[in-house]
Short mmCIF file of C-alpha atoms in Angstrom, two decimals:
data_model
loop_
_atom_site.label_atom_id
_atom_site.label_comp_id
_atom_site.label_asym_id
_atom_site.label_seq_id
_atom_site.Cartn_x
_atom_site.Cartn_y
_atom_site.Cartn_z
CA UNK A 417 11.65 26.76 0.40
CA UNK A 418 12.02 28.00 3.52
CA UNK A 419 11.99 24.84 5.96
CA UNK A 420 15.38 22.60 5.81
CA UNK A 421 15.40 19.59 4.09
CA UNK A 422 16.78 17.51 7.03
CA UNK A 423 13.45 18.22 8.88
CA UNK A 424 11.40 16.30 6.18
CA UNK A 425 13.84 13.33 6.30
CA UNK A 426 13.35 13.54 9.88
CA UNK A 427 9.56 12.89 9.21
CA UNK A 428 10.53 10.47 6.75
CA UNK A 429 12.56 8.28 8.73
CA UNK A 430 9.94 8.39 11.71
CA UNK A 431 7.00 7.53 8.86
CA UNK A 432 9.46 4.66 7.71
CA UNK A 433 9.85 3.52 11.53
CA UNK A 434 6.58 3.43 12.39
CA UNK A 435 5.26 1.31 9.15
CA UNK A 436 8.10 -1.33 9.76
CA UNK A 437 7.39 -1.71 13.67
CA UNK A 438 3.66 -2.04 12.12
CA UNK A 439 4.67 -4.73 9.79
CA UNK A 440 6.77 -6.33 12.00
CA UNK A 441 4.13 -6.59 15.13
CA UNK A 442 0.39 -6.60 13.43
CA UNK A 443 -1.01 -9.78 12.31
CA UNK A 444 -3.91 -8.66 10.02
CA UNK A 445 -2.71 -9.24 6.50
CA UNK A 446 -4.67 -5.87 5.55
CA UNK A 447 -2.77 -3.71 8.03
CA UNK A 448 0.74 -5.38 7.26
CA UNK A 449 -0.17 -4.19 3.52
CA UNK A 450 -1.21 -0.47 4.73
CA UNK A 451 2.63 -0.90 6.90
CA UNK A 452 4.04 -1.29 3.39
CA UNK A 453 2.34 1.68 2.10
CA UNK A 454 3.81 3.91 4.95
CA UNK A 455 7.62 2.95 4.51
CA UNK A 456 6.44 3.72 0.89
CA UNK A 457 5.46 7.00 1.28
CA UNK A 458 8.02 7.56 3.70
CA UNK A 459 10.53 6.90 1.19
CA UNK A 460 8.65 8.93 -1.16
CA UNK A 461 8.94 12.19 0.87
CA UNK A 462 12.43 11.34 1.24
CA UNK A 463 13.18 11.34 -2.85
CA UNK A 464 11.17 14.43 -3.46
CA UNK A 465 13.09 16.39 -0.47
CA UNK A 466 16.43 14.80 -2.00
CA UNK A 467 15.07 16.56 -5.18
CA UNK A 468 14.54 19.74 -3.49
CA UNK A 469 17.41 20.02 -1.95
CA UNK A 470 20.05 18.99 -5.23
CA UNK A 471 17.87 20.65 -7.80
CA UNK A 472 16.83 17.86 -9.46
CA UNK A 473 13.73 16.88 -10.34
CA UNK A 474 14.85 13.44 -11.74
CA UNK A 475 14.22 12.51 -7.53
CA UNK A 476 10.11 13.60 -8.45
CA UNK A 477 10.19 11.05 -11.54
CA UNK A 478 11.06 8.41 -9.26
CA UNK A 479 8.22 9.19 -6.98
CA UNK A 480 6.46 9.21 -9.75
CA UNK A 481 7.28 5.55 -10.46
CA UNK A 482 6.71 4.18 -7.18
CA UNK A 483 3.35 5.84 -7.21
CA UNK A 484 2.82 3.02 -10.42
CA UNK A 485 4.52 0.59 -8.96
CA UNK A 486 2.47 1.05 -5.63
CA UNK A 487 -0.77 1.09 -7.49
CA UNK A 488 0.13 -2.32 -9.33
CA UNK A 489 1.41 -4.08 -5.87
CA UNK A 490 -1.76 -3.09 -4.53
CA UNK A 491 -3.88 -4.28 -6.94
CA UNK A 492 -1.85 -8.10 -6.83
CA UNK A 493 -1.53 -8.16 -3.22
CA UNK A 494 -4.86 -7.75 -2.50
CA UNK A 495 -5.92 -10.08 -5.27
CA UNK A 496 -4.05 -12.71 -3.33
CA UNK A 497 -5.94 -11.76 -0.52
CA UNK A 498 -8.58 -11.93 -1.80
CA UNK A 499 -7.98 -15.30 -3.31
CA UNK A 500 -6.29 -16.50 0.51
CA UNK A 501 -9.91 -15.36 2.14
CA UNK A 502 -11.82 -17.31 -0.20
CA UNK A 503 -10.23 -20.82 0.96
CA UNK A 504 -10.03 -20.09 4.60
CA UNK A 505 -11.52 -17.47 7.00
CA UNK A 506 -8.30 -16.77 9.13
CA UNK A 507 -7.67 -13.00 9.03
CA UNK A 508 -4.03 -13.23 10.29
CA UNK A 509 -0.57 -14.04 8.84
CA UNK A 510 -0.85 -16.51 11.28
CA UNK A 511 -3.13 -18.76 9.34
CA UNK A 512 -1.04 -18.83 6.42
CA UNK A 513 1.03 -21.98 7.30
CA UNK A 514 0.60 -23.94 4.78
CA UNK A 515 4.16 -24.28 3.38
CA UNK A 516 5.35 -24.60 7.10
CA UNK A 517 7.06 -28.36 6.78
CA UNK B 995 20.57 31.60 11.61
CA UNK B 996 18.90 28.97 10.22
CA UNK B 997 15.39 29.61 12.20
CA UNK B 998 15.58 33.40 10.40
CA UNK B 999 14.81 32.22 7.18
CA UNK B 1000 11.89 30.49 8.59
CA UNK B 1001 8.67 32.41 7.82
CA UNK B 1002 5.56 31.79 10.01
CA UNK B 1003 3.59 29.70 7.57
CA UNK B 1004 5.67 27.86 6.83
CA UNK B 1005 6.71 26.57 9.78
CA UNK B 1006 3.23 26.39 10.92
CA UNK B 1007 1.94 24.34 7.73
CA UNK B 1008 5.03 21.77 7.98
CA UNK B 1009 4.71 21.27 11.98
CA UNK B 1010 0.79 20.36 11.22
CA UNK B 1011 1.20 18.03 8.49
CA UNK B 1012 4.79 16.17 10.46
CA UNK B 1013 2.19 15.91 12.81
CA UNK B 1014 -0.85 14.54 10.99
CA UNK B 1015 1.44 12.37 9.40
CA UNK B 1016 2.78 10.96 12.32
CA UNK B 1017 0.22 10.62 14.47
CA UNK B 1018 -2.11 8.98 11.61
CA UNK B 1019 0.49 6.42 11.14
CA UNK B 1020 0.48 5.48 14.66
CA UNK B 1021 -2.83 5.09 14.29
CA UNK B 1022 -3.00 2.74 11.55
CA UNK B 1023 -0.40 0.58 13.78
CA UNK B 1024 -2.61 0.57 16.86
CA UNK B 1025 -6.16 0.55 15.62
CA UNK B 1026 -8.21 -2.45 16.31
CA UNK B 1027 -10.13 -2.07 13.09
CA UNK B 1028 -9.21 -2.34 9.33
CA UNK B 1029 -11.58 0.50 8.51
CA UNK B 1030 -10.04 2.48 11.17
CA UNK B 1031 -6.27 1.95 9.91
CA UNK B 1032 -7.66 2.83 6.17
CA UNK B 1033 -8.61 5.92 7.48
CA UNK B 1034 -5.81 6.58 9.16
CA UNK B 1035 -3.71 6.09 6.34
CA UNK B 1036 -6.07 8.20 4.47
CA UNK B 1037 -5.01 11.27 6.89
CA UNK B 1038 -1.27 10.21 6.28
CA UNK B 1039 -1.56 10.40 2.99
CA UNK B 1040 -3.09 13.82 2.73
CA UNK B 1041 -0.27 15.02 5.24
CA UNK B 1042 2.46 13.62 2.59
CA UNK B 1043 0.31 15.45 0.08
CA UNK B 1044 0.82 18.80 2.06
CA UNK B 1045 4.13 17.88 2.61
CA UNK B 1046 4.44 17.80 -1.14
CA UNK B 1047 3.38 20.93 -1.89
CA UNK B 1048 5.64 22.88 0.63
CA UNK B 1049 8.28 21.49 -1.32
CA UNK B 1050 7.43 22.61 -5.18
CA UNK B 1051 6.21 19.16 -5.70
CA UNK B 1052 2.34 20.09 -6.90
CA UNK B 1053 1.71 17.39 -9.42
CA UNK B 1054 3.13 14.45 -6.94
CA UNK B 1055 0.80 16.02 -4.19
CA UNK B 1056 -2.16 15.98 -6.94
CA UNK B 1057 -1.26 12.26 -7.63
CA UNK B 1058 -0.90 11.74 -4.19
CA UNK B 1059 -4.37 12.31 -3.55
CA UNK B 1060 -6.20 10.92 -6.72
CA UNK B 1061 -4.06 7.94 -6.95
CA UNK B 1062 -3.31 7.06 -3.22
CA UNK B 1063 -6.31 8.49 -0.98
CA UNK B 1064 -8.75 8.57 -4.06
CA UNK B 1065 -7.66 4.81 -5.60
CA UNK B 1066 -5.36 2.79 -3.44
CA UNK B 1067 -7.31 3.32 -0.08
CA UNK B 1068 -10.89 2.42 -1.84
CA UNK B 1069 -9.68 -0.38 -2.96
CA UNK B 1070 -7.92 -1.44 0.58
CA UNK B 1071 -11.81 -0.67 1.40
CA UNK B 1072 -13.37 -2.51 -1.24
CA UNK B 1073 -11.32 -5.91 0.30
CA UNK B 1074 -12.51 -4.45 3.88
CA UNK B 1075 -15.70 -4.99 3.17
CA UNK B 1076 -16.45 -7.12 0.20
CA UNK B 1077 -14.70 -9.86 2.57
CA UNK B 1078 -16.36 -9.31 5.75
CA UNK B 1079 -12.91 -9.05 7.57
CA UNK B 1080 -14.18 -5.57 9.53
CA UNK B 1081 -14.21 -7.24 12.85
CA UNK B 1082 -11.92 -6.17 15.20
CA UNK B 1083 -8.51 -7.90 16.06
CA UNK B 1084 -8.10 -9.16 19.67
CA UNK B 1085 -4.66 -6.73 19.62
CA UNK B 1086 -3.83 -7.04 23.51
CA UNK B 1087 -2.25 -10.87 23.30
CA UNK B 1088 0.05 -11.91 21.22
CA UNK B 1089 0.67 -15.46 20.23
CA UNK B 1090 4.41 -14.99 20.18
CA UNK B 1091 5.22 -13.54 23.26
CA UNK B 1092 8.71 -11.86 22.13
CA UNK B 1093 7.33 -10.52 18.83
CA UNK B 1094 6.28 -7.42 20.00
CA UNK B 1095 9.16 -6.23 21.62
CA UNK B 1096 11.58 -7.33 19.12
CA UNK B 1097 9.74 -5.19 16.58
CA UNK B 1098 9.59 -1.85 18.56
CA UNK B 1099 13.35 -2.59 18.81
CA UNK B 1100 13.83 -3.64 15.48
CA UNK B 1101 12.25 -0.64 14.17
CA UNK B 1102 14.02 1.78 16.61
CA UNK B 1103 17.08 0.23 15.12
CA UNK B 1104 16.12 0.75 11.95
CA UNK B 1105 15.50 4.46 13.24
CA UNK B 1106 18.87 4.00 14.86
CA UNK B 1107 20.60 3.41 11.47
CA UNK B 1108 18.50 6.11 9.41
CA UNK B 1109 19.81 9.07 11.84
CA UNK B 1110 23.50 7.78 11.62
CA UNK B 1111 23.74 7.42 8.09
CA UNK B 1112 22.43 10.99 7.38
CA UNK B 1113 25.31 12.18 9.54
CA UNK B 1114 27.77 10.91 6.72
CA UNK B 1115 28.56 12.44 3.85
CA UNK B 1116 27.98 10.88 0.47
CA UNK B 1117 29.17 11.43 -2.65
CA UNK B 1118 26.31 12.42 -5.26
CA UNK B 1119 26.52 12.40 -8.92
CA UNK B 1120 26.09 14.74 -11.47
CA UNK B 1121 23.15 16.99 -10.68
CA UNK B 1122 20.73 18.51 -12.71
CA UNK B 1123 20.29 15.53 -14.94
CA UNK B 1124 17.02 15.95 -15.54
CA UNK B 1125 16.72 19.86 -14.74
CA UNK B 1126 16.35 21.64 -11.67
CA UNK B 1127 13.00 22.17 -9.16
CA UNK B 1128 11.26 25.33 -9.18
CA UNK B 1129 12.84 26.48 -12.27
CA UNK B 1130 11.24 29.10 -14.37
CA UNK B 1131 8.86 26.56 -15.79
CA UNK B 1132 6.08 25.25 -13.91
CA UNK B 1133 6.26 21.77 -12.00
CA UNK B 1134 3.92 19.68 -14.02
CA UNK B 1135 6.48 20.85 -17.15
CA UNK B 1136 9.76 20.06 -15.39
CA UNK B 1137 8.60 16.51 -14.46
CA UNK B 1138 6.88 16.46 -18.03
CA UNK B 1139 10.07 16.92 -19.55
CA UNK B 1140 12.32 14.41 -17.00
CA UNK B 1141 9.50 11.66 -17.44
CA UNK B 1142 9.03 11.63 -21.53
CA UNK B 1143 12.53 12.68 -22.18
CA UNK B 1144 15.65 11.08 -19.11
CA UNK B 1145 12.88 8.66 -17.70
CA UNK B 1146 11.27 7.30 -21.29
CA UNK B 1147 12.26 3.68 -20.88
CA UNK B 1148 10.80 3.24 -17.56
CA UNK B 1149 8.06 5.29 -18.36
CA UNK B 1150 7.01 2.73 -21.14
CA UNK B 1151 8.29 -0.44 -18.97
CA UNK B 1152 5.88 1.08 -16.03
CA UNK B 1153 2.88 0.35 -18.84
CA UNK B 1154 3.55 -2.78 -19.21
CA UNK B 1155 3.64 -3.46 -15.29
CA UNK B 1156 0.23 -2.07 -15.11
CA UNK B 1157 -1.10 -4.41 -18.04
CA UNK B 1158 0.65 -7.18 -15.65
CA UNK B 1159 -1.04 -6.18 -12.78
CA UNK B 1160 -4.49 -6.13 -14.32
CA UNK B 1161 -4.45 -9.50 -15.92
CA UNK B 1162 -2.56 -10.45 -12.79
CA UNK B 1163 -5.68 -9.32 -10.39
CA UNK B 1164 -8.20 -10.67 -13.03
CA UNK B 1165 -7.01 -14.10 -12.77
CA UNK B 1166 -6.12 -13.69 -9.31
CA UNK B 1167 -9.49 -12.41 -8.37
CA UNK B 1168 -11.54 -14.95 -11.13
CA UNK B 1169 -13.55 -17.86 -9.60
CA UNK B 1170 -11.67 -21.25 -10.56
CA UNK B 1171 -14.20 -22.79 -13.60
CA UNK B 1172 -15.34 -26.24 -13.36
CA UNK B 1173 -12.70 -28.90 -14.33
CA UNK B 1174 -12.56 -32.36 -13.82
CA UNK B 1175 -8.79 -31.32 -12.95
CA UNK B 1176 -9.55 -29.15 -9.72
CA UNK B 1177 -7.87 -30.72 -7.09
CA UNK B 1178 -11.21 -29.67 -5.04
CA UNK B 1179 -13.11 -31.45 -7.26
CA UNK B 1180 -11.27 -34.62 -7.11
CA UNK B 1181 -11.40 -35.11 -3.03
CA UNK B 1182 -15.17 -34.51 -3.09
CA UNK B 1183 -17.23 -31.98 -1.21
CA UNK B 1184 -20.19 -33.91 0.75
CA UNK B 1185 -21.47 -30.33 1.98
CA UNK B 1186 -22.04 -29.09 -1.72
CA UNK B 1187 -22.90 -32.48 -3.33
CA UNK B 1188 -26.04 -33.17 -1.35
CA UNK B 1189 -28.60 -31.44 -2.85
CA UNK B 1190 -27.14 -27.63 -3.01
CA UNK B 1191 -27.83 -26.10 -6.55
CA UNK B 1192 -24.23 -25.10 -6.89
CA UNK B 1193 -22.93 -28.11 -5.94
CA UNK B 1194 -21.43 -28.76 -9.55
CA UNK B 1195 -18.92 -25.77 -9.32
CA UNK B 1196 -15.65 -27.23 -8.41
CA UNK B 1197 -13.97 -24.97 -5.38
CA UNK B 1198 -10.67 -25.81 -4.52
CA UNK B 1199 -10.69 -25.96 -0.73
CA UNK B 1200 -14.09 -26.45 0.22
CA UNK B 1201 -13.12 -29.36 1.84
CA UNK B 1202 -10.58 -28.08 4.23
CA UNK B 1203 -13.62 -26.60 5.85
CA UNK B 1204 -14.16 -23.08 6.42
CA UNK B 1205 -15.82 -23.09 9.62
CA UNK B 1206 -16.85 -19.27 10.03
CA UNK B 1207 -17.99 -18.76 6.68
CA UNK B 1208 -20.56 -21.55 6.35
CA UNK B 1209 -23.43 -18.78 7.24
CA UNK B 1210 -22.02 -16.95 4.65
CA UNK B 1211 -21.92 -19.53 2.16
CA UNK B 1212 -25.35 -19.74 0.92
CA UNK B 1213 -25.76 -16.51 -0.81
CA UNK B 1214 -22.68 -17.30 -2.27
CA UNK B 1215 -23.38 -20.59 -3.81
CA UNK B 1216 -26.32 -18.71 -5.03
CA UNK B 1217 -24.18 -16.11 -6.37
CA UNK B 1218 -22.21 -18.79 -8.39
CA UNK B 1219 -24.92 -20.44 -9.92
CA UNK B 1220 -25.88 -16.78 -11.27
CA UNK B 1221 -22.75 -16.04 -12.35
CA UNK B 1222 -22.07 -19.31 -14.02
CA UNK B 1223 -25.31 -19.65 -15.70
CA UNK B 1224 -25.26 -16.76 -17.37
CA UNK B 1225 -22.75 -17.24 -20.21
CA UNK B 1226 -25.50 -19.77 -20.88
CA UNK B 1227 -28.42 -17.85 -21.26
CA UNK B 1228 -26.28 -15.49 -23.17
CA UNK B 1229 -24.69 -18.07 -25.27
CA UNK B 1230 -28.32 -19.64 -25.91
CA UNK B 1231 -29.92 -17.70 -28.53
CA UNK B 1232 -27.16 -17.02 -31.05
#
């Protein structure tokens, strides 16, 4: 209760920075998805703090959502990774030129 | 004025986890290994979960761990190693020599933009549509209340995405079954044909050549004559 809420959107907005210079610079497809999950839970922190700090707990619910909607990306993406490894060994986004014209 | 109100704990507990949270994601960033960025993100996550929990969110930081730390990150694990990928990343060249760079900067400016916006005011709705935080009631019955009463549509909607997902990562994940339609099967595979006992399985791709995966291969091919046999044996005596 105690701690101001701009301090946690502070830590949000770092979290959120780090995963997108991570997405933006890695190659590995695996560590570009675990970038994703960062800005996720940054913006996660940010929408319970919001809730915290309007009374409103709608801002938890929507955490809540994006907890599902996390789960269920995870579970496609790395499906498709799964099915991209099983065609060809490249590791990196690199590799994955095949629509390149 | 502000620092007053600040008790001890408190400030202690959030300065640990802001720090966990950071450094951990710095980590996943800059480690050379995939195992070594899972757990890394595994740390993060915890510190959200703390982070959670200072702020009268108990049944998120609960979720946090089960679904995220407990589910999410087993399964990034799972991939990790099921696929063999745990080799390490040659991380000090790039290919593209102005990629790095342009995504520090990119992200600082995204940093940038973050900081400046929260300096505005915005205007907010109504509040207190779907009750306050830290009412009388416990967490787990506020959110009860907002999810199965303000947030039922979505709530339903979100089961339906999960259904998606699964059939989604079933089919995604399924080998492709024999068919005089695969495209693999039609431009021939002279590695599998000559004698292998799971040459018959049409595998898209096989001819494109997968160089580092040919030791690999043979417990595999043995794997799919298992796995496609089976339904055989099964279907056999009834």
């Amino acid at each position: 209760m105690s701690i101001p809420g701009s301090w946690f959107l502070v830590v949000a907005a770092m979290l959120f920075t780090v995963g997108a210079i991570g997405l933006l610079v890695r190659r590995n497809v695996l560590v570009m998805f675990m970038c994703v999950e960062l800005m996720l839970n940054a913006v996660n922190l940010t929408f319970v703090t919001f809730a915290r700090m309007l009374h409103d707990v709608g801002g938890q619910a929507a955490v809540f959502f994006v907890l599902v909607v996390a789960a269920a990306e995870v579970v496609v993406g790395l499906g498709i990774i799964v099915a991209i490894f099983r065609r060809r060994a490249g590791a990196t986004a690199d590799d994955l030129h095949m629509l390149k014209g | 004025m502000l620092a007053v109100t600040i008790t001890i704990p408190d400030l202690v507990t959030f300065v640990l986890a802001a720090a966990i949270v950071l450094v951990a994601a710095i980590g996943v960033v800059v480690s050379r290994s995939p195992v070594h960025a899972a757990l890394c993100l595994v740390a993060t996550l915890f510190g959200i979960a703390v982070l959670f929990v200072e702020q009268n969110a108990e049944f998120l930081a609960a979720v946090q761990v089960i679904v995220y730390a407990g589910a999410i990150v087993v399964l990034f694990l799972f991939v990790i190693m099921l696929l063999g990928v745990d080799r390490e990343e040659a991380i000090g060249k790039d290919p593209l020599r102005a990629q790095r760079p342009l995504g520090v900067l990119l992200g600082l400016l995204v940093l940038a933009e973050v900081l400046v916006l929260s300096r505005l005011s915005w205007p907010i709705g109504q509040p207190h549509v779907a009750g306050p935080v830290g009412g009388p009631s416990s967490n787990v019955a506020d959110l009860a209340r907002a999810v199965f009463t303000t947030y039922l549509l979505p709530f339903e909607i979100t089961s339906a995405l999960l259904l998606i997902a699964t059939v989604g990562a079933v089919v995604l994940a399924r080998r492709p079954p024999r068919s005089a339609g695969q495209p693999g099967a039609a431009t021939g595979q002279p590695g599998r044909a000559t004698g292998q006992p799971g040459g018959a399985i049409g595998q898209p791709g096989g001819a494109t050549g997968r160089p580092a995966l040919d030791g690999a291969s043979q417990p595999d091919a043995a794997d799919e004559t298992g796995t496609v046999r089976s339904p055989e044996r099964e279907g056999a005596p009834r």
